[in-house]
């Protein structure tokens, strides 16, 4: 029930109303009878002089030609001299046929009682548009225009005409998500595009969606409604030519819910500037979205209008995998049509039978016909010599009845806006288009987009004014409810900023001290890593297949073994070194737990541990965390295998020369496993560092461990360490690549020393094995470690070896032993170099960088580094005891901000924004003074 107008009496002249009967309404009850007044011929409410101090009262126009059962009861307003307004209850007569008011020459704003509201039509519709963009309609029913229709019903063309703008009319440009368009008058043209996200895209695994997934509980599957809707600015432009691209990119952004919308902004977004728009439109994450693209268009000669454009309803899809979209799109139109305050614009193309309109059938089935405007589109495509009687009957309100009648439009393609205006004027009003049948000439007032725009704008403004008191009251009630909800949440510390800042300072100090102490005591991990590399050296079998026992050496320090007399079996004994030898850089030699030992020989020179060997004879595992590498390097090569490789790689025609490739290949193979211990060393270091930092965090935030700040800080610290872990892995991988891809050293002095020591050891073992094989030495004799011998004993052994060499003859594997000595010497030098380089990368680069940047990084991640407008909310969120409470508080504050802006917009309309319309203020004042009391009080204090 809507009033025909509201006016304030300004002098002693009394308002009067006509006594004419109403066509489609009847007064059922009168609660207060007004004083008798004289009728006024023009059936309007007269405006009186401002100089008179007489009491104000309401007057209403009950025109006998009020269309479609629309009530003409007056809206409540303030009386200055009387106890209250006259209240009348008006009901529509449901049994009367709906019809198009083609005989009404006047607008419902033409009467004097509506002149003031007519002047403020722009302000009313602007305020309504602002409330819709704020998302208030999710909580409070607002009058709204909703454009619906089947696919190819001409929605894009009509939408362009209503917005007075060349909107995209290409296939699919505006049909994959709802569009909210708000147009209003302004001296300069501008278009502001924003995105409103009320749903999140959550597809099932594999992105396979079935029709059965779309249910009453999930009408837009796989889109799920979120508790806190977001309004995101997209782009504002002043050039009309940009709008098609911007609008299409905005839709692409809506359909890629998992990506930042700024990537798709034309002119600045990374995707928008590097990807063709057609390609981007084909590769969207979703094919449809219930989220909204909003356009706020201002410019000269624009109507004051706000409406929603729904994707067109369809029955089939090109791909059977998209069949679910049929129901999803229909559900979207259903939801908007079911809004009780929605005015529905239902499009029916005139090149098709009205009975075929799925959308019209839907509006009728949903009981929305009374608030539907039918729009017959594509009048220029009406078949020639066809029977036009069905369309005439529709316009007369005899068939396909709607509560708000019908309009006819014609928007041929390939014409600009001005041409289309002239076209409709020639066709509908000047009758210069022969193809337009004469039967429709009685409906000129209901033909053309311009007439439709005027009707919609006035109708929407009228509905808004009628409902304004109720809307304002609901906004204020919602604000009070939000305030009570905020007040019920657990208390936060008194000074949240001070609490957070103090905790961050304590952590920064504690973390720096912890990292400094960690570096000072960081000795054992690098040493263990170095020892592991040295103990992984290649271990060669020094007995050829013709010899009985097989010796395998596995240490650079001392090798000892006992030799059994049996050809197939040998007792194993190992004598660890107790005295470490200093290397060139002062580092200790590898752990003495991994000395060489003698193993039984198999037929082809392979080595198998003896099952009956004593525990002392079994190989000791590397210490943790390097135990997994205990067998690396074992049985690397036999002497004969080395000989065969030398022969295979010798260049033809160059005899008696050891090829360089044999050294390269053996070294690179020996070095290859280093990446394993390197990863373990890095992981162990990061784990220890994480422990240090988390201990520092626990100490600094001892009293805040139940608050979100502790959990979030812990999460960000771990993420920060993981980032450094990956960065350092890349740096270490480069070091590993350098060592494993090329044999290279310029440290000649160290290499020469290591080579001499390696050859001395190998030749001593070969001498011992050959003596045992020749029967010149007892097989039970234990080879004493070289470093355990005194200088006198070494001299004696050396002289004996020289003397025995004459009897043994030259070693047939002399060249192979020299190759092995070279490989072992280089391995030792490279392992020490690599161990130092890795430790240096961690201790001189990674850990200091973490120490220096952690505090800054943590504050930035927590959102407290730069004090923005929402910094107070950040502090409060960090000090919440439960993330769910923090989210609830944030949502409530967002809602409070939304409703506060909505109330300010309404108040601006009532007062400052409607200076020449004081009646609007009086309309809402009637509510605020109508007994609501404390419900209208809003406390803006922080909860």
mmCIF file of C-alpha atoms in Angstrom, residues 418-739:
data_model
loop_
_atom_site.group_PDB
_atom_site.id
_atom_site.type_symbol
_atom_site.label_atom_id
_atom_site.label_comp_id
_atom_site.label_asym_id
_atom_site.label_seq_id
_atom_site.Cartn_x
_atom_site.Cartn_y
_atom_site.Cartn_z
ATOM 1 C CA UNK A 418 20.952 8.108 -30.064
ATOM 2 C CA UNK A 419 19.890 6.134 -33.137
ATOM 3 C CA UNK A 420 17.895 3.800 -30.920
ATOM 4 C CA UNK A 421 16.069 6.701 -29.292
ATOM 5 C CA UNK A 422 15.160 8.099 -32.711
ATOM 6 C CA UNK A 423 14.198 4.648 -33.913
ATOM 7 C CA UNK A 424 11.751 4.078 -31.057
ATOM 8 C CA UNK A 425 10.339 7.572 -31.463
ATOM 9 C CA UNK A 426 9.734 7.008 -35.184
ATOM 10 C CA UNK A 427 8.326 3.554 -34.611
ATOM 11 C CA UNK A 428 6.069 4.089 -31.622
ATOM 12 C CA UNK A 429 5.162 7.783 -31.647
ATOM 13 C CA UNK A 430 5.582 9.175 -35.150
ATOM 14 C CA UNK A 431 4.380 5.966 -36.820
ATOM 15 C CA UNK A 432 7.053 6.219 -39.517
ATOM 16 C CA UNK A 433 7.897 2.510 -39.476
ATOM 17 C CA UNK A 434 5.432 0.721 -41.718
ATOM 18 C CA UNK A 435 6.186 -2.664 -40.212
ATOM 19 C CA UNK A 436 4.759 -1.571 -36.847
ATOM 20 C CA UNK A 437 1.066 -2.607 -36.828
ATOM 21 C CA UNK A 438 -1.599 0.054 -36.283
ATOM 22 C CA UNK A 439 -3.234 -2.117 -33.603
ATOM 23 C CA UNK A 440 -0.599 -0.948 -31.116
ATOM 24 C CA UNK A 441 -1.049 2.789 -31.636
ATOM 25 C CA UNK A 442 -3.234 3.086 -28.572
ATOM 26 C CA UNK A 443 -0.356 2.098 -26.331
ATOM 27 C CA UNK A 444 2.099 4.937 -27.120
ATOM 28 C CA UNK A 445 2.470 5.815 -23.428
ATOM 29 C CA UNK A 446 3.663 2.269 -22.815
ATOM 30 C CA UNK A 447 6.107 2.078 -25.708
ATOM 31 C CA UNK A 448 9.813 2.878 -25.753
ATOM 32 C CA UNK A 449 12.645 2.634 -23.246
ATOM 33 C CA UNK A 450 12.341 6.304 -22.294
ATOM 34 C CA UNK A 451 8.763 5.826 -21.066
ATOM 35 C CA UNK A 452 9.808 2.655 -19.258
ATOM 36 C CA UNK A 453 12.682 4.468 -17.516
ATOM 37 C CA UNK A 454 10.384 7.193 -16.250
ATOM 38 C CA UNK A 455 7.879 4.701 -14.954
ATOM 39 C CA UNK A 456 10.507 2.564 -13.212
ATOM 40 C CA UNK A 457 12.277 5.523 -11.652
ATOM 41 C CA UNK A 458 9.082 6.956 -10.230
ATOM 42 C CA UNK A 459 7.777 3.607 -9.097
ATOM 43 C CA UNK A 460 11.005 2.746 -7.323
ATOM 44 C CA UNK A 461 11.237 6.147 -5.632
ATOM 45 C CA UNK A 462 7.633 5.896 -4.506
ATOM 46 C CA UNK A 463 8.159 2.428 -3.013
ATOM 47 C CA UNK A 464 11.252 3.631 -1.198
ATOM 48 C CA UNK A 465 9.489 6.667 0.335
ATOM 49 C CA UNK A 466 6.594 4.476 1.388
ATOM 50 C CA UNK A 467 8.915 2.033 3.150
ATOM 51 C CA UNK A 468 11.442 4.569 4.449
ATOM 52 C CA UNK A 469 10.089 4.715 8.046
ATOM 53 C CA UNK A 470 10.154 0.948 8.302
ATOM 54 C CA UNK A 471 13.630 0.744 6.750
ATOM 55 C CA UNK A 472 15.065 3.344 9.121
ATOM 56 C CA UNK A 473 13.525 1.657 12.146
ATOM 57 C CA UNK A 474 15.029 -1.710 11.090
ATOM 58 C CA UNK A 475 18.450 -0.137 10.537
ATOM 59 C CA UNK A 476 18.437 1.351 14.030
ATOM 60 C CA UNK A 477 17.148 -1.869 15.591
ATOM 61 C CA UNK A 478 19.918 -3.806 13.816
ATOM 62 C CA UNK A 479 22.537 -1.374 15.103
ATOM 63 C CA UNK A 480 21.331 -1.851 18.677
ATOM 64 C CA UNK A 481 21.338 -5.613 18.245
ATOM 65 C CA UNK A 482 24.914 -5.508 16.938
ATOM 66 C CA UNK A 483 25.964 -3.348 19.901
ATOM 67 C CA UNK A 484 24.515 -5.868 22.348
ATOM 68 C CA UNK A 485 26.265 -8.716 20.527
ATOM 69 C CA UNK A 486 29.601 -6.916 20.701
ATOM 70 C CA UNK A 487 29.107 -6.181 24.391
ATOM 71 C CA UNK A 488 28.455 -9.877 25.097
ATOM 72 C CA UNK A 489 31.832 -10.999 23.751
ATOM 73 C CA UNK A 490 34.681 -11.755 26.229
ATOM 74 C CA UNK A 491 36.561 -8.764 27.550
ATOM 75 C CA UNK A 492 39.813 -7.684 25.917
ATOM 76 C CA UNK A 493 42.768 -6.167 27.784
ATOM 77 C CA UNK A 494 42.293 -2.488 28.594
ATOM 78 C CA UNK A 495 45.001 -1.155 26.289
ATOM 79 C CA UNK A 496 45.266 -3.614 23.425
ATOM 80 C CA UNK A 497 47.855 -1.577 21.533
ATOM 81 C CA UNK A 498 50.210 -1.354 24.500
ATOM 82 C CA UNK A 499 49.815 -5.072 25.193
ATOM 83 C CA UNK A 500 50.681 -6.061 21.645
ATOM 84 C CA UNK A 501 53.575 -3.605 21.260
ATOM 85 C CA UNK A 502 55.096 -4.700 24.565
ATOM 86 C CA UNK A 503 54.885 -8.368 23.585
ATOM 87 C CA UNK A 504 56.567 -7.681 20.237
ATOM 88 C CA UNK A 505 59.444 -5.797 21.901
ATOM 89 C CA UNK A 506 60.003 -8.588 24.406
ATOM 90 C CA UNK A 507 60.045 -11.181 21.664
ATOM 91 C CA UNK A 508 62.508 -9.197 19.543
ATOM 92 C CA UNK A 509 64.955 -8.987 22.446
ATOM 93 C CA UNK A 510 64.490 -12.612 23.472
ATOM 94 C CA UNK A 511 64.825 -13.892 19.878
ATOM 95 C CA UNK A 512 68.070 -11.953 19.255
ATOM 96 C CA UNK A 513 69.597 -13.260 22.472
ATOM 97 C CA UNK A 514 68.505 -16.805 21.646
ATOM 98 C CA UNK A 515 69.974 -16.723 18.122
ATOM 99 C CA UNK A 516 73.240 -15.226 19.405
ATOM 100 C CA UNK A 517 73.574 -18.026 21.940
ATOM 101 C CA UNK A 518 72.695 -20.585 19.271
ATOM 102 C CA UNK A 519 75.482 -19.352 16.993
ATOM 103 C CA UNK A 520 78.068 -19.293 19.792
ATOM 104 C CA UNK A 521 77.432 -22.943 20.654
ATOM 105 C CA UNK A 522 76.928 -24.158 17.088
ATOM 106 C CA UNK A 523 79.995 -26.447 16.993
ATOM 107 C CA UNK A 524 78.918 -30.093 17.049
ATOM 108 C CA UNK A 525 76.470 -30.088 14.080
ATOM 109 C CA UNK A 526 79.051 -28.809 11.538
ATOM 110 C CA UNK A 527 81.665 -31.217 12.891
ATOM 111 C CA UNK A 528 79.285 -34.171 12.657
ATOM 112 C CA UNK A 529 78.399 -33.212 9.110
ATOM 113 C CA UNK A 530 82.101 -33.046 8.192
ATOM 114 C CA UNK A 531 82.832 -36.419 9.799
ATOM 115 C CA UNK A 532 79.933 -38.004 7.945
ATOM 116 C CA UNK A 533 81.298 -36.812 4.602
ATOM 117 C CA UNK A 534 84.789 -38.108 5.417
ATOM 118 C CA UNK A 535 83.427 -41.462 6.558
ATOM 119 C CA UNK A 536 81.481 -41.803 3.289
ATOM 120 C CA UNK A 537 84.742 -41.943 1.322
ATOM 121 C CA UNK A 538 85.031 -44.612 -1.391
ATOM 122 C CA UNK A 539 86.228 -47.933 0.042
ATOM 123 C CA UNK A 540 88.193 -50.122 -2.385
ATOM 124 C CA UNK A 541 88.792 -53.918 -2.156
ATOM 125 C CA UNK A 542 92.606 -54.314 -2.294
ATOM 126 C CA UNK A 543 92.788 -58.082 -2.997
ATOM 127 C CA UNK A 544 92.499 -59.401 -6.456
ATOM 128 C CA UNK A 545 90.449 -62.549 -7.179
ATOM 129 C CA UNK A 546 93.646 -64.638 -7.274
ATOM 130 C CA UNK A 547 94.372 -63.792 -3.616
ATOM 131 C CA UNK A 548 92.786 -65.706 -0.748
ATOM 132 C CA UNK A 549 91.550 -63.121 1.771
ATOM 133 C CA UNK A 550 90.083 -59.796 0.715
ATOM 134 C CA UNK A 551 90.958 -56.544 2.414
ATOM 135 C CA UNK A 552 88.721 -53.521 2.265
ATOM 136 C CA UNK A 553 90.030 -50.251 3.640
ATOM 137 C CA UNK A 554 87.535 -47.753 4.964
ATOM 138 C CA UNK A 555 89.451 -45.080 6.779
ATOM 139 C CA UNK A 556 92.136 -42.513 6.094
ATOM 140 C CA UNK A 557 93.668 -42.915 9.533
ATOM 141 C CA UNK A 558 94.498 -46.499 10.375
ATOM 142 C CA UNK A 559 93.446 -49.804 8.957
ATOM 143 C CA UNK A 560 94.041 -53.038 10.744
ATOM 144 C CA UNK A 561 92.836 -56.530 10.156
ATOM 145 C CA UNK A 562 93.503 -60.142 10.906
ATOM 146 C CA UNK A 563 93.843 -62.668 8.132
ATOM 147 C CA UNK A 564 92.444 -66.163 8.369
ATOM 148 C CA UNK A 565 94.289 -69.019 6.850
ATOM 149 C CA UNK A 566 91.160 -70.274 5.141
ATOM 150 C CA UNK A 567 90.640 -68.993 1.625
ATOM 151 C CA UNK A 568 86.882 -68.445 2.058
ATOM 152 C CA UNK A 569 86.643 -67.214 5.628
ATOM 153 C CA UNK A 570 88.546 -64.773 7.815
ATOM 154 C CA UNK A 571 88.175 -63.641 11.374
ATOM 155 C CA UNK A 572 87.465 -59.933 11.434
ATOM 156 C CA UNK A 573 89.062 -57.573 13.850
ATOM 157 C CA UNK A 574 89.117 -53.773 13.996
ATOM 158 C CA UNK A 575 91.411 -51.558 16.007
ATOM 159 C CA UNK A 576 90.044 -48.005 16.234
ATOM 160 C CA UNK A 577 92.385 -45.079 16.309
ATOM 161 C CA UNK A 578 92.565 -43.296 19.652
ATOM 162 C CA UNK A 579 94.771 -40.458 18.499
ATOM 163 C CA UNK A 580 93.289 -38.006 15.948
ATOM 164 C CA UNK A 581 95.572 -36.624 13.325
ATOM 165 C CA UNK A 582 95.444 -32.928 12.390
ATOM 166 C CA UNK A 583 94.542 -32.055 8.796
ATOM 167 C CA UNK A 584 95.806 -29.058 6.905
ATOM 168 C CA UNK A 585 93.066 -26.808 8.299
ATOM 169 C CA UNK A 586 93.366 -28.098 11.822
ATOM 170 C CA UNK A 587 90.216 -30.225 11.651
ATOM 171 C CA UNK A 588 90.140 -33.594 13.298
ATOM 172 C CA UNK A 589 90.090 -36.646 11.096
ATOM 173 C CA UNK A 590 86.938 -38.722 10.768
ATOM 174 C CA UNK A 591 85.564 -40.625 13.696
ATOM 175 C CA UNK A 592 87.697 -43.549 14.771
ATOM 176 C CA UNK A 593 84.610 -45.739 14.976
ATOM 177 C CA UNK A 594 84.757 -46.426 11.247
ATOM 178 C CA UNK A 595 88.186 -48.002 10.698
ATOM 179 C CA UNK A 596 88.967 -50.543 8.029
ATOM 180 C CA UNK A 597 88.556 -54.260 8.462
ATOM 181 C CA UNK A 598 89.144 -57.472 6.510
ATOM 182 C CA UNK A 599 86.216 -59.319 4.903
ATOM 183 C CA UNK A 600 85.948 -62.745 3.244
ATOM 184 C CA UNK A 601 86.290 -62.867 -0.489
ATOM 185 C CA UNK A 602 83.714 -64.242 -2.892
ATOM 186 C CA UNK A 603 84.428 -65.692 -6.305
ATOM 187 C CA UNK A 604 84.057 -62.480 -8.353
ATOM 188 C CA UNK A 605 85.749 -60.215 -5.875
ATOM 189 C CA UNK A 606 82.559 -59.063 -4.156
ATOM 190 C CA UNK A 607 82.448 -58.744 -0.409
ATOM 191 C CA UNK A 608 79.991 -60.220 2.067
ATOM 192 C CA UNK A 609 80.106 -59.710 5.831
ATOM 193 C CA UNK A 610 80.612 -62.886 7.809
ATOM 194 C CA UNK A 611 77.508 -63.907 9.748
ATOM 195 C CA UNK A 612 79.545 -65.328 12.580
ATOM 196 C CA UNK A 613 81.708 -62.275 13.018
ATOM 197 C CA UNK A 614 81.897 -60.894 16.503
ATOM 198 C CA UNK A 615 80.065 -57.620 17.394
ATOM 199 C CA UNK A 616 83.398 -55.841 17.442
ATOM 200 C CA UNK A 617 83.958 -56.895 13.871
ATOM 201 C CA UNK A 618 80.660 -55.587 12.589
ATOM 202 C CA UNK A 619 80.583 -52.117 11.099
ATOM 203 C CA UNK A 620 79.478 -49.485 13.568
ATOM 204 C CA UNK A 621 76.603 -47.278 12.333
ATOM 205 C CA UNK A 622 77.131 -43.541 11.888
ATOM 206 C CA UNK A 623 75.746 -41.469 14.759
ATOM 207 C CA UNK A 624 72.333 -39.835 14.312
ATOM 208 C CA UNK A 625 71.133 -38.051 12.316
ATOM 209 C CA UNK A 626 73.505 -39.568 9.743
ATOM 210 C CA UNK A 627 72.946 -43.292 10.422
ATOM 211 C CA UNK A 628 71.200 -43.701 7.059
ATOM 212 C CA UNK A 629 74.533 -43.078 5.280
ATOM 213 C CA UNK A 630 76.553 -45.746 7.114
ATOM 214 C CA UNK A 631 76.892 -48.006 4.071
ATOM 215 C CA UNK A 632 77.655 -45.282 1.545
ATOM 216 C CA UNK A 633 81.039 -45.868 -0.165
ATOM 217 C CA UNK A 634 81.234 -49.504 0.863
ATOM 218 C CA UNK A 635 82.826 -51.856 -1.750
ATOM 219 C CA UNK A 636 83.202 -48.920 -4.117
ATOM 220 C CA UNK A 637 85.515 -50.807 -6.530
ATOM 221 C CA UNK A 638 87.853 -53.814 -6.634
ATOM 222 C CA UNK A 639 91.361 -53.494 -7.982
ATOM 223 C CA UNK A 640 90.389 -55.449 -11.104
ATOM 224 C CA UNK A 641 87.332 -53.209 -11.653
ATOM 225 C CA UNK A 642 89.587 -50.147 -11.544
ATOM 226 C CA UNK A 643 91.925 -51.831 -14.078
ATOM 227 C CA UNK A 644 89.032 -52.600 -16.421
ATOM 228 C CA UNK A 645 87.798 -48.987 -16.296
ATOM 229 C CA UNK A 646 91.284 -47.674 -17.052
ATOM 230 C CA UNK A 647 91.531 -49.953 -20.073
ATOM 231 C CA UNK A 648 88.032 -48.981 -21.278
ATOM 232 C CA UNK A 649 88.792 -45.260 -21.094
ATOM 233 C CA UNK A 650 92.323 -45.332 -22.503
ATOM 234 C CA UNK A 651 92.535 -43.489 -25.814
ATOM 235 C CA UNK A 652 93.563 -45.675 -28.716
ATOM 236 C CA UNK A 653 97.173 -45.328 -29.678
ATOM 237 C CA UNK A 654 98.215 -43.792 -26.332
ATOM 238 C CA UNK A 655 99.521 -46.743 -24.246
ATOM 239 C CA UNK A 656 100.979 -46.633 -20.730
ATOM 240 C CA UNK A 657 99.014 -43.510 -19.916
ATOM 241 C CA UNK A 658 96.263 -43.248 -17.327
ATOM 242 C CA UNK A 659 93.372 -41.303 -18.892
ATOM 243 C CA UNK A 660 92.099 -38.195 -17.079
ATOM 244 C CA UNK A 661 88.511 -39.369 -17.450
ATOM 245 C CA UNK A 662 89.044 -42.199 -14.959
ATOM 246 C CA UNK A 663 89.855 -39.664 -12.220
ATOM 247 C CA UNK A 664 86.894 -37.443 -13.137
ATOM 248 C CA UNK A 665 84.393 -40.294 -13.197
ATOM 249 C CA UNK A 666 85.491 -41.962 -9.960
ATOM 250 C CA UNK A 667 85.580 -38.669 -8.061
ATOM 251 C CA UNK A 668 82.145 -37.530 -9.302
ATOM 252 C CA UNK A 669 80.651 -40.908 -8.403
ATOM 253 C CA UNK A 670 82.148 -40.743 -4.908
ATOM 254 C CA UNK A 671 80.884 -37.190 -4.348
ATOM 255 C CA UNK A 672 77.376 -37.799 -5.674
ATOM 256 C CA UNK A 673 75.803 -38.949 -2.322
ATOM 257 C CA UNK A 674 76.756 -35.717 -0.515
ATOM 258 C CA UNK A 675 73.369 -34.094 -1.069
ATOM 259 C CA UNK A 676 71.807 -36.530 1.425
ATOM 260 C CA UNK A 677 73.857 -35.480 4.473
ATOM 261 C CA UNK A 678 73.650 -31.865 3.285
ATOM 262 C CA UNK A 679 69.819 -31.976 3.479
ATOM 263 C CA UNK A 680 69.997 -33.638 6.903
ATOM 264 C CA UNK A 681 72.402 -30.998 8.208
ATOM 265 C CA UNK A 682 70.172 -28.167 6.977
ATOM 266 C CA UNK A 683 67.026 -29.787 8.383
ATOM 267 C CA UNK A 684 68.700 -30.387 11.746
ATOM 268 C CA UNK A 685 69.859 -26.779 11.875
ATOM 269 C CA UNK A 686 66.401 -25.392 11.024
ATOM 270 C CA UNK A 687 64.771 -27.631 13.622
ATOM 271 C CA UNK A 688 67.167 -26.455 16.318
ATOM 272 C CA UNK A 689 66.698 -22.829 15.293
ATOM 273 C CA UNK A 690 62.904 -23.220 15.372
ATOM 274 C CA UNK A 691 63.141 -24.579 18.905
ATOM 275 C CA UNK A 692 65.231 -21.591 19.973
ATOM 276 C CA UNK A 693 62.782 -19.066 18.479
ATOM 277 C CA UNK A 694 59.689 -20.787 19.847
ATOM 278 C CA UNK A 695 61.262 -20.830 23.293
ATOM 279 C CA UNK A 696 61.915 -17.104 22.930
ATOM 280 C CA UNK A 697 58.288 -16.585 21.841
ATOM 281 C CA UNK A 698 56.959 -18.564 24.789
ATOM 282 C CA UNK A 699 59.077 -16.547 27.177
ATOM 283 C CA UNK A 700 58.057 -13.180 25.702
ATOM 284 C CA UNK A 701 54.348 -14.057 25.442
ATOM 285 C CA UNK A 702 54.094 -16.067 28.631
ATOM 286 C CA UNK A 703 50.861 -14.354 29.675
ATOM 287 C CA UNK A 704 49.338 -14.362 26.173
ATOM 288 C CA UNK A 705 49.609 -18.041 25.237
ATOM 289 C CA UNK A 706 45.824 -18.409 25.143
ATOM 290 C CA UNK A 707 45.459 -15.396 22.868
ATOM 291 C CA UNK A 708 45.476 -15.405 19.083
ATOM 292 C CA UNK A 709 48.730 -13.443 18.980
ATOM 293 C CA UNK A 710 50.670 -16.430 20.309
ATOM 294 C CA UNK A 711 49.193 -18.938 17.857
ATOM 295 C CA UNK A 712 49.519 -16.598 14.902
ATOM 296 C CA UNK A 713 53.099 -15.639 15.807
ATOM 297 C CA UNK A 714 54.088 -19.282 16.096
ATOM 298 C CA UNK A 715 52.538 -20.006 12.705
ATOM 299 C CA UNK A 716 54.272 -17.045 11.027
ATOM 300 C CA UNK A 717 57.649 -17.938 12.569
ATOM 301 C CA UNK A 718 57.412 -21.457 11.187
ATOM 302 C CA UNK A 719 56.398 -20.167 7.778
ATOM 303 C CA UNK A 720 59.289 -17.698 7.844
ATOM 304 C CA UNK A 721 61.761 -20.463 8.706
ATOM 305 C CA UNK A 722 60.332 -22.641 5.946
ATOM 306 C CA UNK A 723 60.875 -19.832 3.454
ATOM 307 C CA UNK A 724 64.501 -19.497 4.547
ATOM 308 C CA UNK A 725 64.855 -23.269 4.460
ATOM 309 C CA UNK A 726 63.862 -23.277 0.787
ATOM 310 C CA UNK A 727 66.076 -20.323 -0.062
ATOM 311 C CA UNK A 728 69.078 -21.914 1.660
ATOM 312 C CA UNK A 729 68.401 -25.245 -0.028
ATOM 313 C CA UNK A 730 68.744 -23.491 -3.364
ATOM 314 C CA UNK A 731 72.061 -21.936 -2.320
ATOM 315 C CA UNK A 732 73.407 -25.268 -1.026
ATOM 316 C CA UNK A 733 72.216 -27.018 -4.159
ATOM 317 C CA UNK A 734 74.486 -24.707 -6.135
ATOM 318 C CA UNK A 735 77.445 -25.605 -3.916
ATOM 319 C CA UNK A 736 76.652 -29.288 -4.346
ATOM 320 C CA UNK A 737 76.417 -28.856 -8.111
ATOM 321 C CA UNK A 738 79.862 -27.247 -8.193
ATOM 322 C CA UNK A 739 81.429 -30.141 -6.276
#
